[in-house]
Coordinates of C-alpha atoms in Angstrom, one line a residue:
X1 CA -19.0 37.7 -90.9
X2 CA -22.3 37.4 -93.4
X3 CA -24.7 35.7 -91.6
X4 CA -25.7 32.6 -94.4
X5 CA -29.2 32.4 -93.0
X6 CA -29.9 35.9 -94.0
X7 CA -27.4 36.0 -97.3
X8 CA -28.9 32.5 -98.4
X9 CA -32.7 32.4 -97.1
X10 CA -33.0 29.1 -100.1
X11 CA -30.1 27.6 -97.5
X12 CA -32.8 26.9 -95.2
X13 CA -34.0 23.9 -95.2
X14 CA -37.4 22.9 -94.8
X15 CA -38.7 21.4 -91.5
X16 CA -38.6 17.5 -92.0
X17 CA -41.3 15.2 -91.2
X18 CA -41.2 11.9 -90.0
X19 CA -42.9 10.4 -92.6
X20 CA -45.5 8.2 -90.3
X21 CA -49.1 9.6 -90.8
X22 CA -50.5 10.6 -87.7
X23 CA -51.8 7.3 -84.9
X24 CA -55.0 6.5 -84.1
X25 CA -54.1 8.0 -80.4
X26 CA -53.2 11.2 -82.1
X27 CA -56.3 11.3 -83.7
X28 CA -58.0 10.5 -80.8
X29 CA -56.6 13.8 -79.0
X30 CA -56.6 15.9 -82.4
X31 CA -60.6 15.1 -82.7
X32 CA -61.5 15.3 -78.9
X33 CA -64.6 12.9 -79.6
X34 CA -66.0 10.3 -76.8
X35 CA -65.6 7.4 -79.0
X36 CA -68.3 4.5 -78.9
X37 CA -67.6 1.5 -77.4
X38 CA -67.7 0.0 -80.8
X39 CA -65.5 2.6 -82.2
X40 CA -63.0 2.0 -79.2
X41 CA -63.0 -1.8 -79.8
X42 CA -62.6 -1.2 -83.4
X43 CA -59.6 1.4 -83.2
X44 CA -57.9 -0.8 -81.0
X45 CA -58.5 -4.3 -82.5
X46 CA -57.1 -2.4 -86.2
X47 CA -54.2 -0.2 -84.9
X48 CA -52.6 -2.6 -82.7
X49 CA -53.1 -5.6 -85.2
X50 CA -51.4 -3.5 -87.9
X51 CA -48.0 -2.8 -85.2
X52 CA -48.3 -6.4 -83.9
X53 CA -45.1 -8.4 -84.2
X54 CA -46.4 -10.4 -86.3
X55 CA -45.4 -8.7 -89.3
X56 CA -41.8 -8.5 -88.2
X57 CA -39.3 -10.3 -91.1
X58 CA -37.7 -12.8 -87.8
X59 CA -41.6 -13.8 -87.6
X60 CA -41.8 -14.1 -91.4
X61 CA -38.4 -16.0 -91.7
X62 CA -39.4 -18.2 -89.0
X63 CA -42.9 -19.0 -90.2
X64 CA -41.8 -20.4 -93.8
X65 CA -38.7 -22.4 -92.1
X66 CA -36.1 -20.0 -93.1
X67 CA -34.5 -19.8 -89.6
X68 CA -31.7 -22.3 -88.6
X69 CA -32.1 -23.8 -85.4
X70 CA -28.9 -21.5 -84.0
X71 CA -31.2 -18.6 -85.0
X72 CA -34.5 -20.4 -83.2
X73 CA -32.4 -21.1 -80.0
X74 CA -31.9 -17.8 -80.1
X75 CA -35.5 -16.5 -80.2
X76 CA -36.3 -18.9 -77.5
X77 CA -33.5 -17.8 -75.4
X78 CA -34.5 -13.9 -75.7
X79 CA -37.9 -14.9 -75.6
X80 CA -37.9 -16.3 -72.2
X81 CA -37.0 -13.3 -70.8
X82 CA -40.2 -11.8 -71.8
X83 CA -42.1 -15.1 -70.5
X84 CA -40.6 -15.0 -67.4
X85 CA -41.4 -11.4 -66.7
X86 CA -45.1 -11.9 -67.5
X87 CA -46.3 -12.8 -63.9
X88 CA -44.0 -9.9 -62.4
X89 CA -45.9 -7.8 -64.5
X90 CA -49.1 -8.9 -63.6
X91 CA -48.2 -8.9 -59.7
X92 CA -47.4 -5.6 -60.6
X93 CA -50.9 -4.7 -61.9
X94 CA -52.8 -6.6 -59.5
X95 CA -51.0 -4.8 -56.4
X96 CA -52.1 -1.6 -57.7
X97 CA -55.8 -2.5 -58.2
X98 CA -58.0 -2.1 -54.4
X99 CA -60.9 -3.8 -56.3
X100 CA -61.5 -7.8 -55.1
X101 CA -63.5 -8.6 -57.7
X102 CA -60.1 -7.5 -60.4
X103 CA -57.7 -9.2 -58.4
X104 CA -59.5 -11.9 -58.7
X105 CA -59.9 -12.2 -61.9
X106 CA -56.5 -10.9 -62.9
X107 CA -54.7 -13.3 -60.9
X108 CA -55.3 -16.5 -62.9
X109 CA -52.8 -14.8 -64.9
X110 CA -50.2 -15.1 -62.6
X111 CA -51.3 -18.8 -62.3
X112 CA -51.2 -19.4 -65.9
X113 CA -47.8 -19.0 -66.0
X114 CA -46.4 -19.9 -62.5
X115 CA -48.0 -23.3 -62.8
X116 CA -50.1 -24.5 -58.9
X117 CA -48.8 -27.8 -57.8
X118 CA -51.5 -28.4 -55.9
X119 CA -53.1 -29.1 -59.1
X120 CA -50.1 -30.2 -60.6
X121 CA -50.5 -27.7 -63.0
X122 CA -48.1 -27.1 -64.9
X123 CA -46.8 -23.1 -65.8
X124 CA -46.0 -21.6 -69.1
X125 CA -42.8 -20.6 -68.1
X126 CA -42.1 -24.2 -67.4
X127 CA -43.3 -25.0 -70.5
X128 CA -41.6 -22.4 -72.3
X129 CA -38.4 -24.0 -70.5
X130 CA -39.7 -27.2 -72.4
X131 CA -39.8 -25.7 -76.0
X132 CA -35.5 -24.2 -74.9
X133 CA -34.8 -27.9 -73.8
X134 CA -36.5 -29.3 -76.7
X135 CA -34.4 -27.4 -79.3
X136 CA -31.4 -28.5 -77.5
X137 CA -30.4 -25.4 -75.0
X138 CA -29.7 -25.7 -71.4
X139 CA -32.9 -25.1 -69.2
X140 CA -30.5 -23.8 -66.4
X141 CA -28.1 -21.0 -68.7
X142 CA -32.1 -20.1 -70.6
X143 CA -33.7 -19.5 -67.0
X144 CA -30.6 -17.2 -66.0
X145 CA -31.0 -14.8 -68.6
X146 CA -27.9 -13.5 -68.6
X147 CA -27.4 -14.4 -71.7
X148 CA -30.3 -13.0 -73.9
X149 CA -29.4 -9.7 -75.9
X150 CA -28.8 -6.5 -73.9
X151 CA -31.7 -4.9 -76.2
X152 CA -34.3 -7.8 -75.2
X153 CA -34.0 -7.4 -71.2
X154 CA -34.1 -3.4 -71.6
X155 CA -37.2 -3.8 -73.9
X156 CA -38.8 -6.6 -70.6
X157 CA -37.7 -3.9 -68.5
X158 CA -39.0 -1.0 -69.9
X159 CA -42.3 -3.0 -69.8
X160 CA -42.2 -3.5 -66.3
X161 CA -41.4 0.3 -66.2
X162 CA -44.6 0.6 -68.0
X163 CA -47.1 -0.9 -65.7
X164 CA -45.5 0.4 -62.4
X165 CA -45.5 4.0 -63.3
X166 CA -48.0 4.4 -65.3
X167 CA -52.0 4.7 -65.0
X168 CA -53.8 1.2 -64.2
X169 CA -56.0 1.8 -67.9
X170 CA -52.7 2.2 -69.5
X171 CA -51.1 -0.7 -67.7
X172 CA -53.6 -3.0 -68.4
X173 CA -54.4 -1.8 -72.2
X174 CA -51.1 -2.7 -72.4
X175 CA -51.6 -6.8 -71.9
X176 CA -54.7 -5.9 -74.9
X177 CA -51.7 -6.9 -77.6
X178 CA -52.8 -10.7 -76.4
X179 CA -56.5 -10.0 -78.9
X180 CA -53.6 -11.1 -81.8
X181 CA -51.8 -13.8 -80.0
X182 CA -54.0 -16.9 -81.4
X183 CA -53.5 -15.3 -84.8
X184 CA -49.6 -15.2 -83.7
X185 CA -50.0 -18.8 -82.4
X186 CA -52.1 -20.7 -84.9
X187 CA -49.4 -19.4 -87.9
X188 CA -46.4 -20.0 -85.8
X189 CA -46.9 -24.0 -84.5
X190 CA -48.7 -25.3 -87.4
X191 CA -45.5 -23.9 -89.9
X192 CA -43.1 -25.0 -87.0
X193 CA -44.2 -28.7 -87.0
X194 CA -44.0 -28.6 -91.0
X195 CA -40.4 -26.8 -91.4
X196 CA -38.8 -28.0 -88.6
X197 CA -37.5 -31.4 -88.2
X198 CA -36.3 -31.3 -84.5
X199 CA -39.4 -30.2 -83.4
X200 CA -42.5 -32.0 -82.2
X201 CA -46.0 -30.9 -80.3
X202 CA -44.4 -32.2 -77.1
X203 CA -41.7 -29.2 -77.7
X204 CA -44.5 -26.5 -78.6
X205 CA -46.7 -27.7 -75.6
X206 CA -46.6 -24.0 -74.5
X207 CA -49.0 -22.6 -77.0
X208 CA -51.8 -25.2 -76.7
X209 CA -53.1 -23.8 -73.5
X210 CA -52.8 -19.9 -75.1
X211 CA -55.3 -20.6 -77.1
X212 CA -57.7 -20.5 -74.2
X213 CA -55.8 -18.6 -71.8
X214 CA -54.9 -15.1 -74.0
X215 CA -58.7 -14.9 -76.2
X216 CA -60.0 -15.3 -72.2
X217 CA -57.5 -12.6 -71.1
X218 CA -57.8 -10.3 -73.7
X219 CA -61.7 -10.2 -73.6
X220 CA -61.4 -9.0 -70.1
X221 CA -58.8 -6.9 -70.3
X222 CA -60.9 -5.1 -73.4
X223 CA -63.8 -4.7 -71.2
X224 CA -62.2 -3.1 -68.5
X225 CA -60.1 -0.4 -70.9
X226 CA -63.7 0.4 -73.1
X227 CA -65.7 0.8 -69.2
X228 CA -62.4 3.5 -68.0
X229 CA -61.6 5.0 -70.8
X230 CA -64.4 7.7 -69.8
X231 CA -63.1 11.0 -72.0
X232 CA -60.8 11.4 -74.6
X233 CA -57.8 11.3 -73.5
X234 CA -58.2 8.1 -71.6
X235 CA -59.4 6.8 -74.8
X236 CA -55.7 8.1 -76.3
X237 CA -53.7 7.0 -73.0
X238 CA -55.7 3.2 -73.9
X239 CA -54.5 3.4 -77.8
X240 CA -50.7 4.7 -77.0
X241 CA -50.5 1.9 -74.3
X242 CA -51.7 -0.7 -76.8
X243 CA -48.5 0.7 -79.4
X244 CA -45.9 1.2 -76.6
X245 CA -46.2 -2.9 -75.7
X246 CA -46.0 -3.7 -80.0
X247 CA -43.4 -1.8 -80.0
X248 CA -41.5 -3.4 -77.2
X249 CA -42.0 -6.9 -78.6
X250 CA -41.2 -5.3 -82.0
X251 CA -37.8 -4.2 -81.0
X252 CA -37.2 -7.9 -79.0
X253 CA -37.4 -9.1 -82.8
X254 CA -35.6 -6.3 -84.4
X255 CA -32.1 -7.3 -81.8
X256 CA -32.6 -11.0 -82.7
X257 CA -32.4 -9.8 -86.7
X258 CA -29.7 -7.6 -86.5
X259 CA -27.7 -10.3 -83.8
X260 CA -28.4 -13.9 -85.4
X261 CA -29.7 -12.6 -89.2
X262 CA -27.8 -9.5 -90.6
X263 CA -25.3 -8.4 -90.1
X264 CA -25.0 -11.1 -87.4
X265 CA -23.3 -8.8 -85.3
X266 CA -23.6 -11.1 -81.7
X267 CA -22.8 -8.3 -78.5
X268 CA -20.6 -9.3 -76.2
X269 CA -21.7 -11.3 -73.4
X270 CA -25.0 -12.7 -75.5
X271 CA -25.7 -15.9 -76.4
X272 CA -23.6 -17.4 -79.2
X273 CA -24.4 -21.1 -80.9
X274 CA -22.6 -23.6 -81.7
X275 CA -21.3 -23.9 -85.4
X276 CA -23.4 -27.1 -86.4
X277 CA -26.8 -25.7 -84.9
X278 CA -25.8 -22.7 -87.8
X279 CA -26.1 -25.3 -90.7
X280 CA -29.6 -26.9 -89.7

């Protein structure tokens, strides 16, 4: 038998690439430079702006009123799953750090979204359980997440993954994707009150307190990840862990597309609306 690779050498294709220039984390390790602070801040703000879910066509859709409300109920299902798995994740964090003075710090996090009754205080996951009620879902079926999209609680999980097993830098740069949430936020709720007729402020109390809470966040998680990102590769580590959490919340919106948009291909067990929430 003629062996075709030796009969045919033009049979042999050429290696493919995948078409995605090189990341700033790649460059990072390629170049094997100490970056400045400045630099740092700058390579982190850019790349992770330029993979932040923002850009996503679900965000898009749902920014210029596009989305019906079956297809927001969905988001807001999906998206609590995420929500809820914020404070986990920064329990998970803060049990890993033997520094006071972070703890401290990083546990107004936790508060942020559990809510303190002592200061009646309301949470955000209480108040994202405000935004589900207020477009007409059942607080008790949202909170159980059973029925959010298989895709969405692998992608939560694989962010709690993240954190436990990885370095603290990398699980904190991880939280840095919050530098882009009042962008996120100040698009989203003013196009929401002007598209949306069944929704108010009351319903998008959630994102008032963001505002605050994420820029204050952020800032500290920033200076922490420029102060330990000491060589290179840290610097890289800090960059890949900023990427890693876009893409996570990048694939959350890419299951709702393919799910509630097109093809509309629902899996079993998920969420599925009613008919006259698909024709508002």
């Amino acid at each position: 038998m003629t062996d075709l690779a030796v009969s045919h050498p033009a049979a042999i294709a050429e290696p493919i690439g995948s078409g995605v220039p090189e990341s700033a984390a790649e460059r990072i390790r390629k170049e094997s430079r100490l970056l400045t602070a400045a630099e740092l801040t700058e390579v982190l703000r850019t790349a992770g702006f330029d993979r932040y879910h923002i850009h996503h066509p679900f965000h898009k859709m749902m920014n210029a009123g596009e989305l019906s409300k079956a297809q927001m109920q969905a988001w807001a299902l999906n998206r609590f799953c995420y929500q809820d798995a914020i404070p986990k994740k920064d329990s998970i964090i803060l049990s890993r750090s033997d520094d006071p003075e972070f703890r401290r710090e990083w546990i107004k996090r936790i508060v942020d979204h559990d809510g303190n009754d002592d200061l009646e205080q309301d949470g955000g996951i209480k108040r994202w359980l405000k935004l589900a009620e207020g477009l007409g879902l059942d607080t008790g079926m949202v909170r159980s997440r059973r029925f959010a999209l298989p895709a969405t609680r692998y992608a939560v999980g694989a962010y709690l993954d993240l954190v436990s097993n990885s370095s603290l830098l990398v699980a904190v740069a991880s939280s840095l994707t919050e530098l882009f949430s009042p962008v996120a936020i100040g698009e989203r709720v003013p196009a929401m009150l002007a598209r949306y007729d069944y929704i108010t402020e009351d319903t998008l109390a959630y994102f008032t307190p963001r505002l605050k809470q994420a820029p204050r966040d952020a800032e500290h998680a920033l200076a922490l990840v420029i102060a330990w990102a000491d060589t290179p590769d840290k610097q890289a580590d800090a960059v890949d862990a900023l990427l890693s959490k876009c893409d996570l919340l990048w694939a959350m919106l890419d299951a709702l597309q393919h799910a509630y948009v097109s093809p509309g291909s629902i899996p079993p067990g998920a969420f599925r609306p009613r008919e006259e929430d698909k024709r508002q």
